[in-house]
Amino acid sequence: MKKQNIIFAALFASLVMPLSMAMAASSPILDEIKKQAGGVEFSAERGKTLFSQKFTGGKPDTPSCTSCHGKSPQNTGKTRAGKAIAPMAVSKSPERYTDAKKVAKWFRRNCRTVLGRECTPTEKGDFLTYMMSQ
Amino acid sequence: MKKAIFTLTGAFVLAGMLSSSFAYADGPDWVPPIRDKLVKAECGACHLTYQPAFLPAKSWKKIMAGLDDHFGEDATLDKDAAQKIEAYLVTNSGRRKWNDSWGKPPIRITKLRWFVKEHRGEISRRAMKKAGTMTNCKACHLAAERGNYDDD
């Protein structure tokens, strides 16, 4: 009986843990943005589009997030002055998206630079959801 | 002992003054490195934190006033950080004052006369390829963060 319990617990853990981890693309920062977005469901797919899409409203040297962050969130990016930028994917850079002030500052700057305007809460949530799934 | 340290500090201060006063004639081989953490973090996020001794105070004021379009990028800061950073840059700026009769204060080190002169004909194709751009000082000057530009 005891043995069974242990086996059951192990089975339960192996099934449920990965599931809940996959669903937990959640963080205090994302929760806050979700509130601002009125509770909409964020989409990693839309986040991916935002990351790679070319925009025309911003500064001409940097039409896309990938201009600096590189084509893949898994890879190291580079600024226009040649400085390396650590990958944006959370699996590669676990320290990312943990400092609310830093996240807000760079969303403000980079969205203005690339889109010519600030990103909406939904766009920010999509972007973070994508990066947390990567 | 105390006296020895004092003299030593004096020598460093003097060296710093000399090298920054050269900043507009020949390139200095050394400039005082940046000690301020906030300046390092904020102005070093996209490129080397260029040492303030390379430009006159008026240049730094102009750069700080234009962070919303900083060489084609938004580099805006909150007010408090901006004020602290500007104060540091101005206090540690190049010794030689900018005279408005010379035109607008420069905002690029890479366009200064001594800079162009020092680098003309000195850069191999391979070094340029590695650096990508002249603003990437550290690619060629490995000790640039310590203010040392005499290492190549």
Short mmCIF file of C-alpha atoms in Angstrom, two decimals, chain A residues 25-37 39 42 128 132:
data_model
loop_
_atom_site.label_atom_id
_atom_site.label_comp_id
_atom_site.label_asym_id
_atom_site.label_seq_id
_atom_site.Cartn_x
_atom_site.Cartn_y
_atom_site.Cartn_z
CA ALA A 25 4.50 31.26 -18.24
CA SER A 26 3.64 33.52 -15.38
CA SER A 27 5.59 35.98 -13.31
CA PRO A 28 4.74 38.99 -11.18
CA ILE A 29 5.70 41.20 -14.13
CA LEU A 30 3.50 39.31 -16.57
CA ASP A 31 0.62 39.30 -14.05
CA GLU A 32 0.85 43.08 -13.74
CA ILE A 33 0.84 43.53 -17.54
CA LYS A 34 -2.14 41.18 -17.74
CA LYS A 35 -4.06 43.44 -15.38
CA GLN A 36 -3.24 46.43 -17.57
CA ALA A 37 -4.37 44.49 -20.64
CA GLY A 39 -7.14 40.13 -18.61
CA PHE A 42 -1.59 36.43 -24.31
CA LEU A 128 7.03 38.08 -22.79
CA MET A 132 9.15 32.60 -21.65
#
